[in-house]
XYZ file of N, CA and C in Angstrom:
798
model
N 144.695 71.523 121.113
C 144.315 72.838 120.613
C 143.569 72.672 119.297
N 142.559 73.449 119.237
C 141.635 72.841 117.932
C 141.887 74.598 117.716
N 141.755 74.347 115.885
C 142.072 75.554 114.933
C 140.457 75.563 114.179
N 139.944 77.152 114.457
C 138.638 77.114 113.178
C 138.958 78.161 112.075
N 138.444 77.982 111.110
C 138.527 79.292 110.359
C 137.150 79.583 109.887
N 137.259 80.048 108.660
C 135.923 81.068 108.372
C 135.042 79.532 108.522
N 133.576 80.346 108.900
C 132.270 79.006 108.410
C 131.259 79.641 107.556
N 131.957 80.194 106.228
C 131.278 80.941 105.211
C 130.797 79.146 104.419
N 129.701 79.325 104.206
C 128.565 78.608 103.549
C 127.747 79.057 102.343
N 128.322 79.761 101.084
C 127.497 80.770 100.295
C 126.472 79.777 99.741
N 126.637 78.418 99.606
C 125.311 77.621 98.842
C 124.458 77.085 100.109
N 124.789 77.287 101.468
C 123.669 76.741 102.092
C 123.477 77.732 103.258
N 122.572 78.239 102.962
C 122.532 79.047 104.313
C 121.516 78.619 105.797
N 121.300 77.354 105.421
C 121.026 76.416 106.730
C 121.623 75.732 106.795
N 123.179 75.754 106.935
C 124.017 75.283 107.083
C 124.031 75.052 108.471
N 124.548 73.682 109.378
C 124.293 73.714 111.186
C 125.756 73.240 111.224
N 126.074 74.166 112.007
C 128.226 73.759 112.775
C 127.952 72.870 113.240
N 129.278 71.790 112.820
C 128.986 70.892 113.487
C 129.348 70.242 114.612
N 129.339 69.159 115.197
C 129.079 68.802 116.448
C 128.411 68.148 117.206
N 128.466 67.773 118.056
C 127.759 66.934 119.045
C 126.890 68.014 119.807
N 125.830 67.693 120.318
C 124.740 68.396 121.203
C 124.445 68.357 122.622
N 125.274 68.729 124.125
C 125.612 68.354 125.110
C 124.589 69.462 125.691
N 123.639 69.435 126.756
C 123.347 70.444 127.478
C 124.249 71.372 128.259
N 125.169 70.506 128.598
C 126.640 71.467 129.968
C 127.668 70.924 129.231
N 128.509 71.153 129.984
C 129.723 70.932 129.956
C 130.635 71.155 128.895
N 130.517 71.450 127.705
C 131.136 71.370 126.716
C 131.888 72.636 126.360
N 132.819 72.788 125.571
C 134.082 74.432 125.584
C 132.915 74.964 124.198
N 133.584 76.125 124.376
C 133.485 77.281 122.897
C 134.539 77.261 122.546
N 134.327 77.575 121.338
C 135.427 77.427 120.090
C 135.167 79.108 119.626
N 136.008 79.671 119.156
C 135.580 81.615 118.335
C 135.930 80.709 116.923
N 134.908 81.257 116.304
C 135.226 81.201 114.786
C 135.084 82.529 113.894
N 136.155 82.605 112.795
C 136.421 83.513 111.749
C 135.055 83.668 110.722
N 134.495 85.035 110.193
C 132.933 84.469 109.850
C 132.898 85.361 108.287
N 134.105 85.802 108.513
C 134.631 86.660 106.853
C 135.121 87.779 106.885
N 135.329 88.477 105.854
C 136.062 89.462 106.073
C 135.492 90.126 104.563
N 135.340 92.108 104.555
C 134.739 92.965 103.575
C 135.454 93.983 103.741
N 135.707 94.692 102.753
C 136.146 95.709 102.411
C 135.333 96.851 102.447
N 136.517 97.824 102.570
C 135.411 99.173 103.001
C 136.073 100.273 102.034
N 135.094 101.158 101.962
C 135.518 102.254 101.086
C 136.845 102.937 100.906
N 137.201 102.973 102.189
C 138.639 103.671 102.183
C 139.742 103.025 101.994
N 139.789 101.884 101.891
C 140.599 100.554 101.696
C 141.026 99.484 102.733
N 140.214 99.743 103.574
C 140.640 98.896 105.035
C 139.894 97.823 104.907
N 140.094 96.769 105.884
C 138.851 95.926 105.722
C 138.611 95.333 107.018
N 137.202 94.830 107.286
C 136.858 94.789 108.449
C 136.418 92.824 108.626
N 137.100 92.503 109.694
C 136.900 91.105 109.656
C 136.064 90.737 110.777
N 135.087 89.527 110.628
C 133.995 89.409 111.624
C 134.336 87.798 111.808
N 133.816 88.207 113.480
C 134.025 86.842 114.141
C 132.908 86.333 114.761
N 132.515 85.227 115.015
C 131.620 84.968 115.864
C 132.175 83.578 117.052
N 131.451 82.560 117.151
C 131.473 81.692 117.929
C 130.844 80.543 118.211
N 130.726 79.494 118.431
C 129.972 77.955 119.017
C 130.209 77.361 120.278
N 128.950 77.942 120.744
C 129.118 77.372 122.334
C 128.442 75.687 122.222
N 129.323 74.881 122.214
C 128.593 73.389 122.164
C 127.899 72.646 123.060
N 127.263 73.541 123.690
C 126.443 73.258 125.078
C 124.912 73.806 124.369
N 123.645 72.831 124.328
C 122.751 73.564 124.314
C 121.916 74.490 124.777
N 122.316 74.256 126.333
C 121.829 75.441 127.397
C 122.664 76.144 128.225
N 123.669 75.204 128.590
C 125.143 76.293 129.572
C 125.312 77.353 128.875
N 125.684 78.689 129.407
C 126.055 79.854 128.791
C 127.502 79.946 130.094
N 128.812 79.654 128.884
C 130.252 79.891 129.747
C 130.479 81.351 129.782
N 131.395 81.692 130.478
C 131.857 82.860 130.348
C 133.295 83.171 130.708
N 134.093 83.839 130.030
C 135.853 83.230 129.538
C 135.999 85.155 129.591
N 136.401 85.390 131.205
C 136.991 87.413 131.134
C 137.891 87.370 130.097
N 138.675 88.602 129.807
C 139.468 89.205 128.813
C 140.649 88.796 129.522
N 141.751 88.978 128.643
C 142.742 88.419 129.579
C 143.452 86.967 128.751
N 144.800 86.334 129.169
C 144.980 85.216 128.024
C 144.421 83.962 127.836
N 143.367 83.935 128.517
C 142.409 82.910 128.017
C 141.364 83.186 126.610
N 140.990 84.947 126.297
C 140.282 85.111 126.008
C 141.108 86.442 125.606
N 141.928 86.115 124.174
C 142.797 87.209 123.740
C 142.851 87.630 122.132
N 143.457 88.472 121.798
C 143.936 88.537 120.381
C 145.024 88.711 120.392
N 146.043 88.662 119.580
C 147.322 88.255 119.160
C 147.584 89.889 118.378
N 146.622 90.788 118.578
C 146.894 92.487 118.038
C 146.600 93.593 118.716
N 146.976 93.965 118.982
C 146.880 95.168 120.103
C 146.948 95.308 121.423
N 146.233 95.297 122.150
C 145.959 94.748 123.285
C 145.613 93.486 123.951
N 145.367 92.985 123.146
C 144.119 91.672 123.364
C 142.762 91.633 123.212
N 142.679 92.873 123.353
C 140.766 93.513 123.421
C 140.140 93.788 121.731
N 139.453 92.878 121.275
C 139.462 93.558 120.089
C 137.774 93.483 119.954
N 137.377 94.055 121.229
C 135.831 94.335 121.550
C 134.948 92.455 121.444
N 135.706 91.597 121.478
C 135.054 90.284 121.951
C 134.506 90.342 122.929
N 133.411 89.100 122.901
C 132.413 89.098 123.892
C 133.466 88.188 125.439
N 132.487 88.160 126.459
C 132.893 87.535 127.695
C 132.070 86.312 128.094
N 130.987 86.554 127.705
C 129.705 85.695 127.982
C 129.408 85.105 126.375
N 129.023 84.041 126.623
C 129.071 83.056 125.698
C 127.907 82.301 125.291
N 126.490 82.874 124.902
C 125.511 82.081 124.739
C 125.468 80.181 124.302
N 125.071 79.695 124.218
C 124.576 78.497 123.968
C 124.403 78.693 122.291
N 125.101 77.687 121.653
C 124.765 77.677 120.080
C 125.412 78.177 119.545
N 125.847 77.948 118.044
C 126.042 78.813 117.004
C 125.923 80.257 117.011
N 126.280 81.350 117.014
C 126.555 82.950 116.837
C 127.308 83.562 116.016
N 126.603 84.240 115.238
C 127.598 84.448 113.719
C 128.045 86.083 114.020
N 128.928 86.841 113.190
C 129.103 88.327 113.036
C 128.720 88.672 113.965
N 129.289 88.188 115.633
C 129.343 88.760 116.888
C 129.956 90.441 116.786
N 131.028 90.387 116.402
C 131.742 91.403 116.309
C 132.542 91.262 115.265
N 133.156 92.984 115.168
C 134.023 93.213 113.659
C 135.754 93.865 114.546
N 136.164 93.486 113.192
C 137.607 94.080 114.121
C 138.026 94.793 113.001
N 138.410 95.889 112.543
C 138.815 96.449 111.555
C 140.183 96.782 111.873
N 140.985 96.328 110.239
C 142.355 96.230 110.278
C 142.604 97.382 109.124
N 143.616 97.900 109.094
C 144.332 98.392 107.954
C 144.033 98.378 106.577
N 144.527 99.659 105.570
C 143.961 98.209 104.068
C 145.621 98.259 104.073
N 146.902 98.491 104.645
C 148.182 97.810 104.165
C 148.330 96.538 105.542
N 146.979 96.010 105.664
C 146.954 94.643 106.127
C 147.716 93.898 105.050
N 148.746 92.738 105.488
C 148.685 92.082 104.462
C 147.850 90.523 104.229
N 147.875 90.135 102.921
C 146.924 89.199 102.623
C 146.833 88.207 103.443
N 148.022 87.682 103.766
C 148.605 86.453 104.412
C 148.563 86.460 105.921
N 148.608 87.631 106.333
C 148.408 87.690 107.456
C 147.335 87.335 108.769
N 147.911 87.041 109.639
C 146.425 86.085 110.614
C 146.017 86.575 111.587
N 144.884 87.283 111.759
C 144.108 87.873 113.064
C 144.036 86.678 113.989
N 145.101 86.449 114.954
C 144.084 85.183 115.950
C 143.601 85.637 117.082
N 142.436 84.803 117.363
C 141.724 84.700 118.521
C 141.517 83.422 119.176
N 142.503 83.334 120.203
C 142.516 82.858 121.151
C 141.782 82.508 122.610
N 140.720 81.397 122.752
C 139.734 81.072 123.641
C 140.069 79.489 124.438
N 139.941 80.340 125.534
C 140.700 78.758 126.749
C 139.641 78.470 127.647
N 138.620 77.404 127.435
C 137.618 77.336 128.655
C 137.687 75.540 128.599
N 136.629 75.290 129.526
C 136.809 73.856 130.166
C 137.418 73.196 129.598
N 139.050 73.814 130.153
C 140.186 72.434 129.623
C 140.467 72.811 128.257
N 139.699 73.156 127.311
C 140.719 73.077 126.313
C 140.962 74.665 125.555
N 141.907 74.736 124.490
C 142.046 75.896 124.250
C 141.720 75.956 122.350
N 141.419 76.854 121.955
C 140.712 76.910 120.580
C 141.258 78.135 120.382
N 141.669 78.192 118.777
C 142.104 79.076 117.724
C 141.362 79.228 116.757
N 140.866 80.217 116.228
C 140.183 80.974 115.007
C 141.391 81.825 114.536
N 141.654 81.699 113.124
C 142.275 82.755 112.489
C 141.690 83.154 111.488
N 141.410 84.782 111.518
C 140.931 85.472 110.260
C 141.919 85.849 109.609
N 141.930 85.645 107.930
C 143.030 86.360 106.754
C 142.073 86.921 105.722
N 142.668 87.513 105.096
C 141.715 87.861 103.951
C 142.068 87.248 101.884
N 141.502 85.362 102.626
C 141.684 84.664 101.565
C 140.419 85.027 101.216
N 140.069 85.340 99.568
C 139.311 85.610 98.876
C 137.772 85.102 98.303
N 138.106 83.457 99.159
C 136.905 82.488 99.286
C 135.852 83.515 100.349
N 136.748 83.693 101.023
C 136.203 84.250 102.890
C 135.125 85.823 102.685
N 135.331 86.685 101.548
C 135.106 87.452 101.624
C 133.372 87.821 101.394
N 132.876 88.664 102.430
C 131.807 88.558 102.391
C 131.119 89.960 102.213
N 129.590 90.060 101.776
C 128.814 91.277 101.970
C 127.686 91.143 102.497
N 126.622 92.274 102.642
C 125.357 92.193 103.550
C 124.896 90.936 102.905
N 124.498 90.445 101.986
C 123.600 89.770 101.449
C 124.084 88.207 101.961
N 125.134 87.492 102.056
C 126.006 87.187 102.371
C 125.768 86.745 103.748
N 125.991 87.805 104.987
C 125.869 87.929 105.951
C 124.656 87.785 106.469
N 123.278 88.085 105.796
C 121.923 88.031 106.152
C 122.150 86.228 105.834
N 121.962 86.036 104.908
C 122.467 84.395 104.803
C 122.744 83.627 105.452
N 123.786 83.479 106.176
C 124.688 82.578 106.431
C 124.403 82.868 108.339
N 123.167 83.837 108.182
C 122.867 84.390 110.013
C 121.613 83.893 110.296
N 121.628 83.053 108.954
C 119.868 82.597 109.765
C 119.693 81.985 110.565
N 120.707 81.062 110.818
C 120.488 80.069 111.535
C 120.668 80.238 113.774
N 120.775 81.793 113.409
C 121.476 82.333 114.703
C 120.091 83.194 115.192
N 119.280 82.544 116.278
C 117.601 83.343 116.442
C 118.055 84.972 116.856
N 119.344 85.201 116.987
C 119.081 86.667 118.076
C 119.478 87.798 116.801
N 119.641 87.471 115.589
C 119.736 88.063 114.451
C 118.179 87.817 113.953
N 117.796 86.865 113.846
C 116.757 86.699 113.744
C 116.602 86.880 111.499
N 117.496 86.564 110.409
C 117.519 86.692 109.240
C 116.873 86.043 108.709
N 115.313 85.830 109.029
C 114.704 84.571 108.683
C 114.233 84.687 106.974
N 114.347 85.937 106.601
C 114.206 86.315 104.952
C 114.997 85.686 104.284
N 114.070 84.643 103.349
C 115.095 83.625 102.271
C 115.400 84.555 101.284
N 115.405 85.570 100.666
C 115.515 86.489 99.575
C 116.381 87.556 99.913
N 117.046 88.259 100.753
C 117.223 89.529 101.363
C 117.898 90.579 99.694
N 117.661 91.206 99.538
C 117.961 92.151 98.215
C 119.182 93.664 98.683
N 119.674 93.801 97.961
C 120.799 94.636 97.898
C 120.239 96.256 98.623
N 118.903 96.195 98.125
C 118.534 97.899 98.828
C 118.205 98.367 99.624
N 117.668 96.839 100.586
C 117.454 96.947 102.089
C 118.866 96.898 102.616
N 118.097 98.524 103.592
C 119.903 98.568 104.913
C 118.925 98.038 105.886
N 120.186 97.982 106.668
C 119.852 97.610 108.255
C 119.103 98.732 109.283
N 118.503 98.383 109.957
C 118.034 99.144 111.255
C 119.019 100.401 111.706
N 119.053 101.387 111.886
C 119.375 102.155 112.437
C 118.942 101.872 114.460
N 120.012 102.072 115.044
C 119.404 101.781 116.097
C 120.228 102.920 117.460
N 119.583 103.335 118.168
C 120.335 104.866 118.946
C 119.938 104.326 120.427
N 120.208 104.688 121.236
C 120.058 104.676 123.072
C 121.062 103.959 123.102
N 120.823 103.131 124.427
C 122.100 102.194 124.927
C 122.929 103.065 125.653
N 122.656 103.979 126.425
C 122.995 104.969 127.243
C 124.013 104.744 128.168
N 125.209 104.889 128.754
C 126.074 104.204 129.462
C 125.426 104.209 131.160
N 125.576 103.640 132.103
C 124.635 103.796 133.609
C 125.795 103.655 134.658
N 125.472 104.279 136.000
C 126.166 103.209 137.276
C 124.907 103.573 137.896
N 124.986 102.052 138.503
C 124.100 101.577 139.538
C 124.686 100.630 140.677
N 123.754 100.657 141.647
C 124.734 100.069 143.024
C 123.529 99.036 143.782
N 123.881 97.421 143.523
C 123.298 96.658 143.865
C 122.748 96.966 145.243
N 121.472 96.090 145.427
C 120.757 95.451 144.582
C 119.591 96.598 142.998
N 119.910 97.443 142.909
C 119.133 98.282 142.197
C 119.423 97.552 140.794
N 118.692 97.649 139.862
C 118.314 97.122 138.398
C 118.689 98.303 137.736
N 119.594 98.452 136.626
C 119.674 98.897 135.398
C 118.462 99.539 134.312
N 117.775 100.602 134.072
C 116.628 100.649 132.979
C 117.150 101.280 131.772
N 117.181 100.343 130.799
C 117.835 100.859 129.076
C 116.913 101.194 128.451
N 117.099 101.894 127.407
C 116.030 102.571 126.644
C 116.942 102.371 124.773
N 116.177 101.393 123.809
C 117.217 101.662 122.394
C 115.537 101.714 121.562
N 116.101 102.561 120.429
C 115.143 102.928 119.392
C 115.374 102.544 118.346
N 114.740 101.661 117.275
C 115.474 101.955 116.031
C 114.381 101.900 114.948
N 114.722 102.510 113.872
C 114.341 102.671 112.435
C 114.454 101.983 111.473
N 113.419 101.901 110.139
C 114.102 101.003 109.322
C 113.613 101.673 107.906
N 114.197 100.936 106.800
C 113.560 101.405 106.012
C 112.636 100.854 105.390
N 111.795 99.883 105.672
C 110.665 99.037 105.420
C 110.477 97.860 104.618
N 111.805 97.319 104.782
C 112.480 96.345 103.688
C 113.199 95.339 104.685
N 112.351 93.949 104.357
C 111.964 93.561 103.639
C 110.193 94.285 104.095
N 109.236 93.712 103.124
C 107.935 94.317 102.884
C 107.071 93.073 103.705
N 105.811 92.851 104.357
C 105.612 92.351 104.929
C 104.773 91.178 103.848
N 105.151 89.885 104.562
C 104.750 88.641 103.606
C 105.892 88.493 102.573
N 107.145 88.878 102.657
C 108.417 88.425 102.117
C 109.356 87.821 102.681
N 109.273 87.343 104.445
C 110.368 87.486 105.261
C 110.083 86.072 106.178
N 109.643 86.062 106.962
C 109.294 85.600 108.116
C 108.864 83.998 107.614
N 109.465 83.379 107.491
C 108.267 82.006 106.855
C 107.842 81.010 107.861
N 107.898 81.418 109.293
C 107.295 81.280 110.256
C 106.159 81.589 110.435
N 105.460 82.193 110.212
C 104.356 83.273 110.273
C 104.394 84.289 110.942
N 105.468 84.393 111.908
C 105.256 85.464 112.868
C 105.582 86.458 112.382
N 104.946 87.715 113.366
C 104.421 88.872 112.893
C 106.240 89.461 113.058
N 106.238 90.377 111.083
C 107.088 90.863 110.711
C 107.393 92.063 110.884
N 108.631 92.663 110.847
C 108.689 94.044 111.085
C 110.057 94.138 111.830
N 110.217 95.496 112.878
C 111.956 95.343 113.133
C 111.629 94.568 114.620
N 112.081 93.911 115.325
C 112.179 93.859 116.820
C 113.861 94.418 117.402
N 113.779 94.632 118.829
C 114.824 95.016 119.102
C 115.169 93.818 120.489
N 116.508 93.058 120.505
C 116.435 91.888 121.359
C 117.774 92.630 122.397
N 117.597 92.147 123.969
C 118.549 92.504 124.594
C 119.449 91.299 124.729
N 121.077 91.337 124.595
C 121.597 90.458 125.157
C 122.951 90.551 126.115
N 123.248 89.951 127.120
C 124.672 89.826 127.895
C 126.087 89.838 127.174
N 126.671 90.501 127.093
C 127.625 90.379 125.825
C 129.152 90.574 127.196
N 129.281 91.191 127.736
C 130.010 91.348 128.802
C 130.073 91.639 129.933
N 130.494 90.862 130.808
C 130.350 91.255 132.919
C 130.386 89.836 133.395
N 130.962 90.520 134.719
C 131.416 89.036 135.929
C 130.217 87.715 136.399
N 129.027 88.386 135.811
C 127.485 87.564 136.897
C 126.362 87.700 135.937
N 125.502 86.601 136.321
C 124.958 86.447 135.442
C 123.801 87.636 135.142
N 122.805 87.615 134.047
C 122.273 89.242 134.155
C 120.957 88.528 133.842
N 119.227 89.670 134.263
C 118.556 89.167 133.751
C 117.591 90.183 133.528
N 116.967 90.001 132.083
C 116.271 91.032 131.186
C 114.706 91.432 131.347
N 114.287 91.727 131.550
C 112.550 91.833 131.996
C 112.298 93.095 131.034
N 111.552 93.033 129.430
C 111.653 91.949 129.142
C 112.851 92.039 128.085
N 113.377 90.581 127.616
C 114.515 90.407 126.500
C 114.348 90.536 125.235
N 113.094 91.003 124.774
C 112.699 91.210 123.180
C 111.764 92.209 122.821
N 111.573 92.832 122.373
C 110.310 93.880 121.892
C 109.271 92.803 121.292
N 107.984 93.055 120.819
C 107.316 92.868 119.748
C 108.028 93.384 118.617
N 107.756 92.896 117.871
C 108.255 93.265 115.891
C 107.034 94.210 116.021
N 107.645 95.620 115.317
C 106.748 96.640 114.684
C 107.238 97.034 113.365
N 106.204 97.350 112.308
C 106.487 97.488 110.882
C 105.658 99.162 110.535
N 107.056 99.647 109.930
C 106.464 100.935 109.351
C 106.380 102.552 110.137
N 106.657 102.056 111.284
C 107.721 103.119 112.432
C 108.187 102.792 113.145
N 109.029 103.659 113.847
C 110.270 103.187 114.843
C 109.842 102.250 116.001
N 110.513 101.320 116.501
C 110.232 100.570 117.527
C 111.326 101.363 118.822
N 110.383 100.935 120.123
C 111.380 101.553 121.221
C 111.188 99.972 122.400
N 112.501 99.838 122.794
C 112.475 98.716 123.335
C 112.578 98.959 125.364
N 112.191 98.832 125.981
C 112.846 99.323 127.107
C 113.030 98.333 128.953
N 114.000 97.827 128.787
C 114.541 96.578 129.455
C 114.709 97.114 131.087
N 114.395 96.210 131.627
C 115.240 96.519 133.175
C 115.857 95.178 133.439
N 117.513 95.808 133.745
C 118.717 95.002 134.192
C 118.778 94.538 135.119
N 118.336 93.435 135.484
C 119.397 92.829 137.027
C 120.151 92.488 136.643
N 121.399 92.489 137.760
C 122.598 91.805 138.238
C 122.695 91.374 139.488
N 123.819 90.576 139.377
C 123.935 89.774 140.490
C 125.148 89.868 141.396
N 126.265 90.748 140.382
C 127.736 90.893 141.106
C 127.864 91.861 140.881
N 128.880 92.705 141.379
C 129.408 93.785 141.046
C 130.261 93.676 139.573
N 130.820 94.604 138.874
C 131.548 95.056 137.568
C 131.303 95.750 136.815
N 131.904 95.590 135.680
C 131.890 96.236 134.906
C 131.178 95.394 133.557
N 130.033 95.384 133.269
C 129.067 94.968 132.225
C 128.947 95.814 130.718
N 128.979 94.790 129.665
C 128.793 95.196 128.406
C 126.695 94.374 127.757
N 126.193 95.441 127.883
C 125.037 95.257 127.666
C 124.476 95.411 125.880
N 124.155 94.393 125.343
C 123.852 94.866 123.815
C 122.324 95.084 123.478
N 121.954 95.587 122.445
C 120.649 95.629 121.741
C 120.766 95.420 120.438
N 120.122 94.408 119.761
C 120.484 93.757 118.673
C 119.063 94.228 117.650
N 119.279 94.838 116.814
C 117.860 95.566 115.964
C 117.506 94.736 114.944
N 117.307 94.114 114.341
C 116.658 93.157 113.232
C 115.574 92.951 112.590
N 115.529 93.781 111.345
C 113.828 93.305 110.465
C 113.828 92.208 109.806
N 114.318 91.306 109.715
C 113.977 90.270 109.388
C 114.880 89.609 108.426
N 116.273 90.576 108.307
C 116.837 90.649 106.895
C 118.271 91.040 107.264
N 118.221 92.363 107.648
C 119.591 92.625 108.099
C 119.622 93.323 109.838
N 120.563 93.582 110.025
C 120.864 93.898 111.597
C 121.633 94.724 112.318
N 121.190 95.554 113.416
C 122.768 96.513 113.825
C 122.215 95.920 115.166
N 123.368 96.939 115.814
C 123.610 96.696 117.362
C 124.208 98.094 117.542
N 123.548 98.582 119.638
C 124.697 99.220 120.282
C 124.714 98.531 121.639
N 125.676 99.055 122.275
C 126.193 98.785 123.557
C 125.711 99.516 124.393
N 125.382 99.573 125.562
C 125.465 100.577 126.913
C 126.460 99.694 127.982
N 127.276 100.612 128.549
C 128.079 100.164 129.374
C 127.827 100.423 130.612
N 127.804 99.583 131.548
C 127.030 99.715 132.564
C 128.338 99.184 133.835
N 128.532 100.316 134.563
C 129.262 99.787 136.174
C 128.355 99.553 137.317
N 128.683 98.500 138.091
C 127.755 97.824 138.963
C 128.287 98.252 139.975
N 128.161 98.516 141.098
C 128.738 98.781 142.374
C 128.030 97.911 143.316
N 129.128 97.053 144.260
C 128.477 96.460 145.661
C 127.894 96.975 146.332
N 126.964 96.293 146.770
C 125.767 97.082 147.729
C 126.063 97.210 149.280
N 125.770 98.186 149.771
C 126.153 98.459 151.210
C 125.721 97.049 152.422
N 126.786 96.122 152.732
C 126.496 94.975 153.338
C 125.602 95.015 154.608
């Protein structure tokens, strides 16, 4: 059983998890990615993950392979498991008469072995946007490629993600929009060259089969709203968690559409 905790990095934010580099075969590990406080006194702890496969994408249902140790088990974790490093997958918000000491675990059991992440709220761990744009660069579907990110840029606003049922073989069509406030400014961000602005990326976040996006990314647009608009295949029947990930270059939101698949008349 291997234990991770936070992989907060505040002096390097090309920081690479480490590891060996296997195309297949290799487990995911969930890792703890910090934890922030919120106005009302609660605080919200973020997790992400390392799939150590460079191209396999595993996938580990809900259930005690793939649990939390609070509530239900469900604490909105993913099912599907990209390839690579993935930071501030998801947030789990606890109490503020959480106590300090106390350990959020998340529990992940795939090829053969089983892996522990525990989030607490030790004071090294604690993180904010600036922080979080940081320490996400290294993750393309955030896409934080801004070495500077500044306190007054928010994140994307981002709306659709509409919930659907559809009944194989028929495709899924999503529709997400989002806004920004024009920050970072263009020629501050990108040190790629590529063209700056918000894009909106689709990804598999939950369901039984594999899914596929036509297309999986917008163009980056700067200075009005971008609209992204995907068509879903699937391949099995279920129950699917579909994301849209909004990103100018700096900071990032997400929504969900939940999507039920129905078998197709044989």
């Amino acid at each position: 059983m291997v234990f991770l905790g936070a992989g907060l990095f505040p002096s390097s934010a090309q920081f690479q998890f480490p590891g060996a580099h296997y195309s297949k075969g290799q487990d995911v590990s969930p890792t703890f990615d910090g934890w922030e406080s919120n106005p009302d006194g609660s605080f919200t702890m973020y997790f992400g993950y390392y799939n150590r496969n460079s191209e396999e994408e595993v996938d580990v249902p809900l259930g005690p392979e793939n649990s939390f140790d609070w509530g239900n088990g469900d604490q909105g974790q993913p099912t599907h498991f990209y390839a690579g490093r993935r930071w501030f997958v998801f947030r789990v918000l606890v109490p503020k008469d959480w106590p300090r000491e106390k350990r959020l675990v998340w529990t992940l059991t795939n090829k053969g072995r089983t892996n522990v992440s525990k989030g607490w709220l030790q004071p090294e761990w604690e993180v904010d946007k600036l922080l979080i744009s940081k320490n996400a660069i290294s993750d393309n579907f955030l896409r934080t490629s801004n070495s500077n990110p500044t306190a007054d840029n928010m994140a994307p606003v981002i709306t659709g993600c509409a919930a659907q049922t559809v009944t194989l073989p028929s495709a899924a069509t999503l529709t997400a929009t989002a806004t920004d406030d024009g920050l970072p400014k263009p020629g501050l961000g990108d040190r790629g060259g590529r063209v700056e602005g918000v894009l909106i990326r689709w990804i598999h976040y939950r369901g039984p089969g594999p899914v596929r996006f036509d297309p999986d990314v917008s163009p980056a647009v700067y200075g009005k709203p971008v609209s992204s608009e995907t068509k879903v295949s699937f391949t099995a029947p279920g129950d699917y968690r579909i994301r849209a990930i909004a990103t100018d270059g700096a900071m990032f939101s997400s929504c969900d559409a939940e999507i039920k698949v129905n078998a197709g008349t044989p």
